[in-house]
PDB file of C-alpha atoms in Angstrom:
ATOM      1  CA  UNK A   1      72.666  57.823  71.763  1.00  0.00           C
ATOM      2  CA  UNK A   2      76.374  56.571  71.673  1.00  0.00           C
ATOM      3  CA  UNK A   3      78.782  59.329  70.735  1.00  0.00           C
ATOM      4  CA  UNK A   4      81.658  57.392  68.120  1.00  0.00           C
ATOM      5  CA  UNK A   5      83.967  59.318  66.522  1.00  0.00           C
ATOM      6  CA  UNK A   6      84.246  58.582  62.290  1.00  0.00           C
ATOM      7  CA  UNK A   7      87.150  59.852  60.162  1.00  0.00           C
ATOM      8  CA  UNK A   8      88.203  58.283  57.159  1.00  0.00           C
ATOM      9  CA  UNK A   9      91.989  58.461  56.861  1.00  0.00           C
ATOM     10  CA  UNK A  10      92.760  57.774  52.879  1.00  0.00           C
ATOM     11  CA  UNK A  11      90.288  54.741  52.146  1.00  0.00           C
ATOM     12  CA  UNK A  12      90.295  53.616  55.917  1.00  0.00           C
ATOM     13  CA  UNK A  13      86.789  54.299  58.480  1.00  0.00           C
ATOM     14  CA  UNK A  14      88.505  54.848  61.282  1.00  0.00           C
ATOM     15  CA  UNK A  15      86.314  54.460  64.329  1.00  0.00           C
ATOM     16  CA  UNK A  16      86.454  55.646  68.096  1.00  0.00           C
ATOM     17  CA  UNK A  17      83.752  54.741  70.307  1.00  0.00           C
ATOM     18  CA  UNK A  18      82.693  57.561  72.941  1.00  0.00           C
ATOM     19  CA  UNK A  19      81.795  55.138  75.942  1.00  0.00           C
ATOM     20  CA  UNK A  20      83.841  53.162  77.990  1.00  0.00           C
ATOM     21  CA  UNK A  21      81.632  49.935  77.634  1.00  0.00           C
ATOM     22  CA  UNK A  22      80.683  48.129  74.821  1.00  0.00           C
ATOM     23  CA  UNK A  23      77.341  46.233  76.494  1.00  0.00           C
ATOM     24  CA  UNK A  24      74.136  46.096  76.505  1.00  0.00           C
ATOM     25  CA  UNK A  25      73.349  49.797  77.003  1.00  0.00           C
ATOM     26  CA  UNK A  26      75.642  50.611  73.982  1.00  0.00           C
ATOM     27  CA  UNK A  27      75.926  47.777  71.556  1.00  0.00           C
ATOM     28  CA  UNK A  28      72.754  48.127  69.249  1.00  0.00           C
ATOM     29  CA  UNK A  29      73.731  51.890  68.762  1.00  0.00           C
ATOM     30  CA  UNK A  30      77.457  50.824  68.023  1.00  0.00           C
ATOM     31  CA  UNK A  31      76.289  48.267  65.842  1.00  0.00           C
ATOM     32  CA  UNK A  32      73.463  49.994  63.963  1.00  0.00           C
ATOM     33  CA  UNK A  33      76.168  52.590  62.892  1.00  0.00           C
ATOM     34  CA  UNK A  34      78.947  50.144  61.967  1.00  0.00           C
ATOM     35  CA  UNK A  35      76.458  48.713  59.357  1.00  0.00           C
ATOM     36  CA  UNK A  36      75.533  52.312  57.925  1.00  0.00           C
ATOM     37  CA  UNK A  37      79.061  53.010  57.829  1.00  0.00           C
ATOM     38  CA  UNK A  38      79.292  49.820  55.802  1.00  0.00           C
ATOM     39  CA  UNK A  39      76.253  49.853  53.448  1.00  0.00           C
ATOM     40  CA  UNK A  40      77.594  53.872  52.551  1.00  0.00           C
ATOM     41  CA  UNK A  41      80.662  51.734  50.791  1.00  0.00           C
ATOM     42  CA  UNK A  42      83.292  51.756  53.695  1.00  0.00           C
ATOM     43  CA  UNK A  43      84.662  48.598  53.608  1.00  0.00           C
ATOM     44  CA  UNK A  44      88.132  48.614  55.490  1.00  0.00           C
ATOM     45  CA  UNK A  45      87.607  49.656  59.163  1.00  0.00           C
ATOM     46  CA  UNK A  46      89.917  50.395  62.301  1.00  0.00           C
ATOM     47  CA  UNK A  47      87.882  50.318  65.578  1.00  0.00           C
ATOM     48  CA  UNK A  48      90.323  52.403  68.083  1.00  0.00           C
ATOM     49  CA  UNK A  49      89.256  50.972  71.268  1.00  0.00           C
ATOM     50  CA  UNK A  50      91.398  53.448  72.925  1.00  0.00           C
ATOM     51  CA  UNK A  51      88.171  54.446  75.570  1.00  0.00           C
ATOM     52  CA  UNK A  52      86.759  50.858  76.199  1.00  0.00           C
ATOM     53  CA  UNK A  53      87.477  49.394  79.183  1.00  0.00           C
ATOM     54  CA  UNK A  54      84.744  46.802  78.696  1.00  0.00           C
ATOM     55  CA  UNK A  55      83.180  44.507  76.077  1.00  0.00           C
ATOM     56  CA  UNK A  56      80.410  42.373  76.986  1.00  0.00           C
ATOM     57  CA  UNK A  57      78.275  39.526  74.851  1.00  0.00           C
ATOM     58  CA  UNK A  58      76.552  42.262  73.052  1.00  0.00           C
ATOM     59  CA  UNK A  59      79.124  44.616  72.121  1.00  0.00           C
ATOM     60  CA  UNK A  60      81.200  41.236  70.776  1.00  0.00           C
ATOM     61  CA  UNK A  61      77.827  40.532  68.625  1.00  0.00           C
ATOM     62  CA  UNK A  62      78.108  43.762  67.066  1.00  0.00           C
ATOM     63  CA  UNK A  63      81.557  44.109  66.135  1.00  0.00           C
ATOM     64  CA  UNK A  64      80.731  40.592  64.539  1.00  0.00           C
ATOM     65  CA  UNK A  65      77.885  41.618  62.628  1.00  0.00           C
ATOM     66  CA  UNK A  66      79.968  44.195  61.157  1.00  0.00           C
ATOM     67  CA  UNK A  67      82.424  41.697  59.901  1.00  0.00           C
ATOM     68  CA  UNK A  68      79.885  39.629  58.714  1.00  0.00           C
ATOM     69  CA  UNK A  69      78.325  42.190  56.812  1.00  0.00           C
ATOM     70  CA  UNK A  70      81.903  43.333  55.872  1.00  0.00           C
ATOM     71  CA  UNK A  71      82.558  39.727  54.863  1.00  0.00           C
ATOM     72  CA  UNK A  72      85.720  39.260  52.129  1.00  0.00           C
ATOM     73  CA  UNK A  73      85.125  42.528  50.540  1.00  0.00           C
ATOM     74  CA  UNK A  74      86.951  44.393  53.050  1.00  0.00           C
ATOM     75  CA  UNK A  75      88.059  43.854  56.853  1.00  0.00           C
ATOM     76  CA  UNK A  76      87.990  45.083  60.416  1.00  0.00           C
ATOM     77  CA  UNK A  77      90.928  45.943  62.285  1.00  0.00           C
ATOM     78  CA  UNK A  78      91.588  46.829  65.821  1.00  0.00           C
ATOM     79  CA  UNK A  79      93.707  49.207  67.863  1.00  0.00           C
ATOM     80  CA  UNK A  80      94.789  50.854  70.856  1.00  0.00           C
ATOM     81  CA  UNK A  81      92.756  47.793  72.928  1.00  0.00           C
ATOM     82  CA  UNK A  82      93.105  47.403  76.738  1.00  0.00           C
ATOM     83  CA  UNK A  83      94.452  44.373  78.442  1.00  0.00           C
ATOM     84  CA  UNK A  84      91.141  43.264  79.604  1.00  0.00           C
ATOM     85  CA  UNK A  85      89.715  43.513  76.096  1.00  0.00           C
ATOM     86  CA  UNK A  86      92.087  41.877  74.454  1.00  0.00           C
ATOM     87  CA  UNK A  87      92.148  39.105  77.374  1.00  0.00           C
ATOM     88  CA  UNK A  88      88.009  39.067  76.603  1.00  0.00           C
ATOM     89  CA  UNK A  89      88.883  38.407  72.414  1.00  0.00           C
ATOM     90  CA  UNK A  90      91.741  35.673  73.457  1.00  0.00           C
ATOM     91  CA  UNK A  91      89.324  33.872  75.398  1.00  0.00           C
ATOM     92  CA  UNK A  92      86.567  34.200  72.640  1.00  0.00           C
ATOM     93  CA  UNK A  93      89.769  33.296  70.241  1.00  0.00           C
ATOM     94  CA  UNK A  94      88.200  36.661  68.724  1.00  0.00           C
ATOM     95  CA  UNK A  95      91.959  37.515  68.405  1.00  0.00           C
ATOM     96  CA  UNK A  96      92.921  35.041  65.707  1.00  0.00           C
ATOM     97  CA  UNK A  97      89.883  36.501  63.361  1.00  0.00           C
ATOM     98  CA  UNK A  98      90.681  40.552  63.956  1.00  0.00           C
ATOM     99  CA  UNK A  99      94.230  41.598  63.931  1.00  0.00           C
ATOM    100  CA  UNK A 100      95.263  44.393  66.625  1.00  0.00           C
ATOM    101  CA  UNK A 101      97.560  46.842  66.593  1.00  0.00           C
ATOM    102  CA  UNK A 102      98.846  48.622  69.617  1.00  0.00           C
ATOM    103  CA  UNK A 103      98.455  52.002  68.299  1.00  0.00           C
ATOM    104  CA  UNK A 104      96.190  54.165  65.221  1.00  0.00           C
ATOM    105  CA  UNK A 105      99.281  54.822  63.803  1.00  0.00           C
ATOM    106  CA  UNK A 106     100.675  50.937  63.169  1.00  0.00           C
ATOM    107  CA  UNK A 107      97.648  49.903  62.546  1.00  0.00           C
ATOM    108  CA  UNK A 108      96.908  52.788  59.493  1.00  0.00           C
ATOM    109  CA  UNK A 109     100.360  51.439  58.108  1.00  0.00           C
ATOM    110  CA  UNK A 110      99.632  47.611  58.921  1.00  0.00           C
ATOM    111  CA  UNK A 111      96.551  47.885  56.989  1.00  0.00           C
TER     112      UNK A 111
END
């Protein structure tokens, strides 16, 4: 089971994946509770990437399904997200679609 931290800062899900990969091994847990967090009315999330080092296919697919699922009711926002990371959502032009902020703090008052 994937360990994620969840806090809700004002009307914000803030959430902090445990792992240091987002793959395979990881992504259907990761993804499986984005979309609880979403059906239970959160609508405006922050992923802090702060501990992942690593995003494969599958951890991509999930953060998408969450925006999907999100769709223009809300939005998903990203922070504190290594160089390799963000190199990975460049390269998927990922980064054009979720806006990053270097840290939890900017991104809570960028939001």
């Amino acid at each position: 089971m994937l360990k994620v931290d969840i806090r809700n800062v004002n009307d914000i899900c803030v959430i902090k994946p445990g792992t240091h990969r987002l793959d395979a091994s990881t992504a259907v847990d990761f993804k499986n509770t984005l979309l609880k967090l979403i059906e239970e009315g959160n609508l405006r999330l922050l992923l802090n990437l702060e501990n992942v080092d690593f995003i494969d296919s599958s951890g991509l697919g999930a953060i998408i399904s969450a925006l999907r699922q999100v769709g223009v009711k809300g939005d998903i926002k990203l922070c504190e997200v290594k160089e390799q990371v963000e190199e990975l959502l460049r390269l998927t032009r990922l980064n054009k679609v979720l806006q990053s902020f270097p840290c939890e703090k900017d991104a809570l008052e960028g939001y």
